[in-house]
XYZ file of C-alpha atoms in Angstrom:
321
model
C 221.922 218.114 -46.527
C 220.133 214.896 -47.449
C 216.675 214.131 -46.078
C 214.214 211.294 -46.614
C 210.749 211.632 -48.148
C 207.797 209.300 -48.701
C 206.651 209.018 -52.320
C 203.592 207.325 -53.785
C 205.238 205.441 -56.665
C 202.001 204.050 -58.113
C 198.468 203.742 -56.709
C 198.644 201.536 -53.625
C 202.436 201.468 -53.354
C 204.928 203.870 -51.792
C 208.592 204.081 -50.916
C 211.046 206.248 -49.020
C 213.502 208.158 -51.185
C 216.474 210.423 -50.409
C 216.092 214.092 -51.322
C 218.572 216.960 -51.252
C 217.616 219.869 -49.005
C 219.288 223.205 -49.846
C 220.473 225.778 -47.350
C 217.734 228.307 -46.571
C 217.920 231.547 -48.494
C 216.741 234.996 -47.513
C 213.304 234.827 -45.911
C 213.376 231.020 -45.697
C 213.645 228.448 -42.903
C 214.895 224.894 -42.692
C 212.652 222.649 -40.621
C 213.498 219.281 -39.042
C 210.284 217.265 -38.885
C 209.138 215.849 -35.552
C 205.774 214.380 -36.552
C 203.499 214.141 -39.559
C 199.881 213.044 -39.592
C 198.061 210.881 -42.097
C 194.760 212.390 -43.173
C 192.832 209.132 -43.423
C 190.213 210.575 -45.773
C 191.897 212.646 -48.469
C 195.348 211.125 -48.169
C 194.163 207.543 -48.484
C 192.137 208.492 -51.578
C 195.350 209.912 -53.047
C 197.213 206.745 -52.056
C 194.643 204.611 -53.856
C 194.841 206.778 -57.008
C 191.221 207.895 -56.680
C 191.558 211.635 -57.302
C 189.435 212.429 -60.398
C 191.443 213.975 -63.229
C 189.225 217.065 -63.229
C 190.262 217.637 -59.584
C 194.019 217.213 -59.995
C 194.696 220.946 -59.903
C 192.286 221.649 -57.043
C 193.677 218.798 -54.938
C 197.344 219.757 -55.163
C 198.917 220.126 -51.737
C 200.907 223.351 -51.211
C 204.322 221.638 -51.331
C 203.417 218.600 -53.395
C 206.051 217.198 -55.748
C 205.024 215.166 -58.789
C 201.557 214.853 -60.268
C 198.461 212.715 -59.746
C 197.971 209.868 -59.849
C 201.703 209.030 -59.337
C 204.564 209.339 -58.691
C 203.712 212.015 -56.176
C 204.926 213.268 -52.786
C 201.767 214.234 -50.923
C 200.739 215.299 -47.419
C 199.959 218.413 -45.407
C 200.123 217.715 -41.664
C 203.704 218.453 -40.623
C 205.121 219.619 -37.294
C 208.815 220.331 -36.851
C 211.507 222.530 -35.342
C 213.124 225.399 -37.247
C 216.869 224.741 -37.292
C 218.142 227.478 -39.607
C 217.017 230.547 -41.495
C 215.051 233.549 -40.237
C 216.648 234.168 -36.804
C 213.475 234.895 -34.839
C 212.043 231.499 -35.866
C 215.099 229.353 -35.099
C 214.265 226.933 -32.279
C 210.503 227.395 -32.667
C 208.152 224.458 -33.111
C 206.014 225.082 -36.200
C 203.183 223.655 -38.273
C 203.473 223.505 -42.066
C 201.383 222.073 -44.909
C 204.284 219.871 -45.984
C 204.405 216.167 -46.986
C 206.108 213.329 -45.108
C 209.765 214.390 -45.255
C 212.367 214.415 -42.504
C 213.655 217.941 -43.273
C 212.760 220.692 -45.745
C 213.179 224.362 -46.652
C 210.177 226.659 -47.142
C 209.441 230.396 -47.074
C 209.144 231.634 -43.512
C 205.534 232.680 -44.074
C 204.626 229.048 -44.839
C 205.136 228.007 -41.212
C 203.006 228.869 -38.187
C 204.463 228.882 -34.687
C 202.674 226.419 -32.426
C 201.574 227.740 -29.006
C 203.801 226.470 -26.214
C 200.892 224.747 -24.490
C 200.062 222.602 -27.547
C 202.107 219.355 -27.642
C 203.901 218.774 -30.946
C 202.166 215.456 -31.658
C 198.719 216.984 -31.048
C 199.572 219.875 -33.357
C 199.494 217.583 -36.420
C 195.709 217.816 -36.043
C 195.833 221.505 -37.003
C 194.990 220.859 -40.660
C 191.965 218.737 -39.754
C 190.739 221.087 -37.038
C 191.097 223.863 -39.621
C 188.649 221.907 -41.803
C 186.317 221.633 -38.820
C 186.534 225.374 -38.155
C 185.607 226.055 -41.777
C 182.628 223.686 -41.539
C 181.384 225.398 -38.386
C 181.784 228.813 -40.015
C 179.795 227.595 -43.033
C 177.110 226.016 -40.839
C 176.779 229.219 -38.731
C 175.210 227.513 -35.686
C 173.261 229.486 -33.104
C 173.467 229.187 -29.324
C 171.170 226.388 -28.226
C 171.012 224.667 -31.627
C 170.401 220.931 -31.895
C 173.242 219.653 -34.076
C 174.111 216.183 -35.319
C 177.439 215.193 -36.846
C 177.130 212.143 -39.093
C 180.371 210.167 -39.254
C 182.792 209.792 -36.363
C 186.004 209.767 -38.369
C 188.842 212.228 -38.008
C 186.982 215.167 -39.591
C 183.565 214.434 -38.088
C 184.976 213.987 -34.595
C 186.929 217.250 -34.970
C 183.734 219.080 -35.935
C 181.896 217.596 -32.947
C 184.714 218.681 -30.629
C 184.598 222.259 -31.934
C 180.800 222.434 -31.715
C 180.818 221.093 -28.159
C 182.376 224.389 -27.063
C 179.287 226.402 -28.033
C 177.077 227.350 -25.044
C 173.839 225.421 -24.512
C 174.327 223.472 -27.736
C 173.024 219.908 -28.052
C 175.649 218.026 -30.092
C 175.280 214.366 -31.052
C 177.855 212.341 -32.990
C 176.471 209.322 -34.846
C 178.307 206.426 -36.458
C 177.655 202.787 -37.267
C 180.917 201.880 -35.490
C 180.069 201.529 -31.803
C 183.739 201.909 -30.859
C 183.447 205.611 -31.723
C 181.316 206.027 -28.599
C 184.497 206.059 -26.510
C 185.909 208.870 -28.653
C 182.683 210.854 -28.289
C 182.805 210.448 -24.513
C 186.353 211.818 -24.395
C 185.241 214.757 -26.550
C 182.291 215.405 -24.199
C 179.614 214.893 -26.865
C 176.680 212.484 -27.028
C 176.868 209.402 -29.264
C 174.273 207.248 -30.993
C 173.915 204.628 -33.701
C 172.180 206.199 -36.756
C 169.027 204.174 -36.063
C 168.767 205.691 -32.582
C 169.774 209.262 -33.474
C 167.710 212.212 -32.318
C 165.419 213.839 -34.876
C 164.225 217.421 -35.334
C 167.765 218.776 -35.665
C 168.519 222.351 -36.636
C 171.815 221.440 -38.300
C 173.443 218.273 -39.570
C 177.105 218.113 -40.545
C 177.659 215.135 -42.840
C 181.165 213.660 -42.781
C 180.681 209.918 -43.330
C 181.369 209.934 -47.098
C 178.516 207.443 -47.594
C 175.144 207.672 -49.319
C 173.501 206.082 -46.283
C 174.962 208.775 -44.034
C 173.698 211.542 -46.296
C 170.225 209.983 -46.440
C 170.070 209.636 -42.664
C 171.331 213.160 -42.127
C 168.503 214.622 -44.198
C 165.975 212.501 -42.306
C 167.159 213.929 -38.985
C 166.545 217.578 -39.918
C 163.604 219.633 -38.782
C 161.579 221.578 -41.350
C 163.824 224.221 -42.971
C 166.887 222.600 -41.421
C 170.312 222.655 -43.090
C 172.733 219.857 -43.897
C 176.366 220.861 -44.449
C 178.106 218.338 -46.730
C 181.690 217.971 -45.578
C 182.458 214.586 -47.159
C 184.701 214.350 -50.191
C 183.698 211.396 -52.351
C 186.704 211.400 -54.671
C 185.818 209.692 -57.954
C 182.556 208.176 -56.675
C 179.174 209.355 -57.966
C 176.424 209.247 -55.360
C 172.658 209.595 -55.284
C 171.204 212.551 -53.383
C 167.609 211.965 -52.165
C 165.778 215.011 -53.460
C 162.387 213.292 -53.642
C 159.957 212.348 -50.866
C 159.785 215.247 -48.370
C 162.937 217.139 -49.349
C 160.971 219.989 -50.946
C 157.916 219.950 -48.692
C 160.175 220.334 -45.621
C 162.210 223.046 -47.400
C 165.553 221.453 -46.538
C 168.902 222.979 -47.497
C 172.123 221.233 -48.517
C 175.292 223.291 -48.683
C 178.884 222.314 -49.338
C 181.921 222.994 -47.195
C 185.582 222.184 -47.662
C 188.869 223.491 -46.359
C 189.925 224.948 -49.728
C 187.919 228.169 -49.511
C 186.703 230.549 -46.808
C 183.337 232.243 -47.175
C 183.859 235.968 -47.817
C 181.275 236.673 -45.121
C 183.804 235.502 -42.516
C 186.323 238.267 -43.328
C 189.172 235.954 -42.321
C 192.212 234.735 -44.222
C 193.879 231.314 -44.149
C 196.513 232.331 -41.589
C 193.818 233.540 -39.195
C 191.848 230.320 -39.638
C 194.913 228.201 -38.894
C 195.599 230.260 -35.780
C 192.048 229.593 -34.589
C 192.649 225.855 -35.086
C 195.913 225.946 -33.125
C 194.266 227.871 -30.298
C 191.534 225.232 -30.117
C 194.198 222.524 -29.868
C 195.205 223.806 -26.438
C 192.267 221.685 -25.265
C 193.511 218.177 -24.306
C 190.189 216.667 -25.425
C 191.630 216.604 -28.951
C 194.096 213.891 -27.890
C 191.148 211.518 -28.357
C 191.610 211.903 -32.133
C 195.160 210.512 -32.097
C 194.704 206.754 -32.196
C 198.156 205.462 -33.087
C 201.814 206.141 -33.821
C 204.240 204.598 -36.310
C 207.859 205.249 -37.166
C 208.658 207.128 -40.374
C 210.456 204.086 -41.825
C 207.205 202.111 -41.545
C 205.186 204.442 -43.812
C 205.362 202.154 -46.910
C 203.712 199.428 -44.804
C 201.366 201.613 -42.734
C 199.678 203.627 -45.512
C 198.274 200.578 -47.343
C 196.846 199.358 -44.031
C 195.222 202.710 -43.353
C 193.854 202.859 -46.899
C 192.209 199.422 -46.820
C 191.015 199.676 -43.211
C 193.272 196.931 -41.880
C 194.680 199.492 -39.457
C 191.787 201.319 -37.826
C 192.585 204.931 -37.002
C 191.332 208.471 -36.746
C 194.585 210.422 -36.926
C 197.666 208.216 -37.227
C 200.829 210.067 -36.238
C 204.140 209.355 -37.952
C 207.116 209.907 -35.652
C 210.227 211.074 -37.495
C 213.791 210.148 -36.522
C 215.435 212.471 -34.007
């Protein structure tokens, strides 16, 4: 059969191309896509051609076609229905780390069945909530901790939503964009402008991808507090403030990203994804879906998401039925 796929043809420009989809073989499934999600951080960096050459291998998506910087078919937030292949999966709604394509064939173990009480459109958040789960595992918060999340974008808001489920935990989301206060309210977390943020925090999760956000995050920590750096800066070099009271207050900075799971967690990627999907049963996460567009509009929508013309957290792409 023939499907349609979105390709980045050169940095800043994309188009929809036809692609042949084979019949599924043994142990494979054919999926008809219902929705894909645009990861406004990583995916817009890819769209702008800003993946450093030394990160090309590390940044490959599981089912990426082509190579950085372009032409490349990229994406990893895909929800669809299994239409053929492994019998026990036919008719199931599944999540897969697949790009924006209307139908595709993958090994059956590359798809994860979505719980019946998670709406298909909300399930596109699974990849981002998986990142949030990894950040929380790396941060290892304790009951009653005072935690600040710097940056109210798609990843930061997901982290705040996950942390808000911990008992007796004081979670504050900070952002320079006052409109994110409404998102924080729907997620049941406190919100503040960085200038008014609470100090003396046990943990800070930094997800603003700005030097100013990193600076402010370190300022908010108590002595011997920890900042978990969740931002990915692409090809930008930034300054980390290791002078002033960084050493005297014995602060810690540690990295976190979705690409690896700490061996201390004793979990694999499938288990982590299942945790994310279970969390998505909570309707609070609908606050992270801020818009929908048709698949045919992707060549117009992605440039707007990349340059900020179209403001969004998670923008859902609805595929033709």
